[in-house]
Coordinates of C-alpha atoms in Angstrom, one line a residue:
X1 CA 110.6 89.6 95.5
X2 CA 110.9 91.4 98.8
X3 CA 111.0 95.2 98.7
X4 CA 111.1 98.0 101.2
X5 CA 111.1 101.4 99.5
X6 CA 111.7 104.5 101.6
X7 CA 110.7 108.0 100.5
X8 CA 110.3 111.5 102.0
X9 CA 113.8 112.4 102.9
X10 CA 115.3 115.8 102.1
X11 CA 116.8 118.9 103.4
X12 CA 115.2 120.8 106.4
X13 CA 116.3 123.5 108.8
X14 CA 116.7 122.8 112.5
X15 CA 113.3 122.7 114.2
X16 CA 111.6 121.6 111.0
X17 CA 109.7 118.4 110.3
X18 CA 109.8 115.6 107.8
X19 CA 107.7 112.5 107.2
X20 CA 109.3 109.4 105.9
X21 CA 107.3 106.6 104.3
X22 CA 108.2 103.0 103.6
X23 CA 106.2 100.8 101.3
X24 CA 106.7 97.0 101.7
X25 CA 105.9 94.1 99.4
X26 CA 106.9 90.5 98.9
X27 CA 106.5 89.2 102.4
X28 CA 103.8 89.0 105.1
X29 CA 104.1 92.5 106.5
X30 CA 101.7 92.0 109.3
X31 CA 103.9 89.3 110.9
X32 CA 106.9 91.6 111.3
X33 CA 108.3 94.2 113.7
X34 CA 109.2 97.3 111.7
X35 CA 112.0 99.6 112.5
X36 CA 113.4 102.9 111.4
X37 CA 117.1 103.0 111.8
X38 CA 119.7 105.5 110.7
X39 CA 123.3 105.7 109.7
X40 CA 125.3 108.9 109.9
X41 CA 128.2 109.7 107.6
X42 CA 131.6 108.3 108.6
X43 CA 133.4 105.0 109.0
X44 CA 131.7 101.9 110.4
X45 CA 128.6 99.9 109.4
X46 CA 126.6 100.2 112.5
X47 CA 123.1 101.7 112.6
X48 CA 121.2 103.5 115.3
X49 CA 117.6 102.5 115.6
X50 CA 115.2 105.4 116.2
X51 CA 111.8 103.8 116.2
X52 CA 110.2 100.4 116.3
X53 CA 106.7 99.1 116.2
X54 CA 105.4 95.6 116.8
X55 CA 103.6 93.4 114.2
X56 CA 100.2 94.9 114.9
X57 CA 101.4 98.4 115.1
X58 CA 100.0 99.0 118.5
X59 CA 103.2 99.1 120.5
X60 CA 106.1 101.5 119.8
X61 CA 109.6 102.0 121.1
X62 CA 111.9 105.0 120.9
X63 CA 115.4 105.7 122.3
X64 CA 115.7 108.7 124.5
X65 CA 117.5 110.6 121.7
X66 CA 114.3 110.9 119.7
X67 CA 111.5 110.3 122.2
X68 CA 108.8 113.0 122.0
X69 CA 110.0 114.1 118.6
X70 CA 109.6 111.0 116.3
X71 CA 106.5 108.9 115.8
X72 CA 106.3 105.6 114.0
X73 CA 103.1 104.3 112.5
X74 CA 102.4 101.0 110.8
X75 CA 99.5 100.3 108.5
X76 CA 99.1 96.6 107.9
X77 CA 96.2 97.2 105.4
X78 CA 98.5 99.3 103.2
X79 CA 101.8 97.6 104.0
X80 CA 103.4 100.9 105.0
X81 CA 105.3 102.2 107.9
X82 CA 105.8 105.9 108.4
X83 CA 108.1 108.0 110.5
X84 CA 107.0 111.5 111.5
X85 CA 110.0 113.5 112.6
X86 CA 109.5 116.9 114.4
X87 CA 111.8 119.3 116.0
X88 CA 114.7 118.1 113.9
X89 CA 118.2 118.7 115.0
X90 CA 121.5 118.7 113.0
X91 CA 122.5 115.5 114.7
X92 CA 119.5 113.8 113.1
X93 CA 121.3 114.1 109.8
X94 CA 121.7 110.6 108.4
X95 CA 120.5 108.0 105.9
X96 CA 117.3 106.6 107.2
X97 CA 116.3 103.0 106.5
X98 CA 113.2 101.0 107.3
X99 CA 113.9 97.4 108.3
X100 CA 111.8 94.3 109.3
X101 CA 112.5 91.6 111.8
X102 CA 110.4 88.9 113.5
X103 CA 111.6 89.8 117.0
X104 CA 112.5 93.0 118.9
X105 CA 116.0 93.5 120.0
X106 CA 118.8 96.0 119.7
X107 CA 120.0 95.4 116.1
X108 CA 123.4 96.9 115.4
X109 CA 123.7 96.4 111.6
X110 CA 121.3 96.5 108.7
X111 CA 122.3 92.9 107.8
X112 CA 121.0 91.8 111.3
X113 CA 117.5 92.4 110.0
X114 CA 115.5 90.1 107.9
X115 CA 114.7 92.7 105.3
X116 CA 115.8 96.4 104.8
X117 CA 115.4 99.1 102.2
X118 CA 117.8 101.3 100.2
X119 CA 117.6 104.3 102.5
X120 CA 116.6 107.9 102.2
X121 CA 118.9 110.9 103.1
X122 CA 117.8 113.4 105.7
X123 CA 119.9 116.5 106.1
X124 CA 119.2 119.0 108.9
X125 CA 121.1 122.2 108.5
X126 CA 120.8 125.9 108.6

């Protein structure tokens, strides 16, 4: 049974930090690109990807909105992928999901990925 289980979300003030973790099981983790994506409250099913790393974990990608603030790290020995988030802003408030895919592209919906987790809420507010 495939599982991706996120943890580490919570409430933080602007400028603060959080570290999200995702534990994977049930598939060959080392074969997959891993992504962190987020979905803010409101209508629509689209997601915004905020970090991605290749199967080996040695290559990472970030959109301009989080570059320099977020860091993704993949550990194939532990089947985990983390997201370190620093200098958080209110606009980072969202549900954060980890997701897996065999190739890198700009995925727009969770269902576009091969596997995804249940999400963890991050709220940035004063």
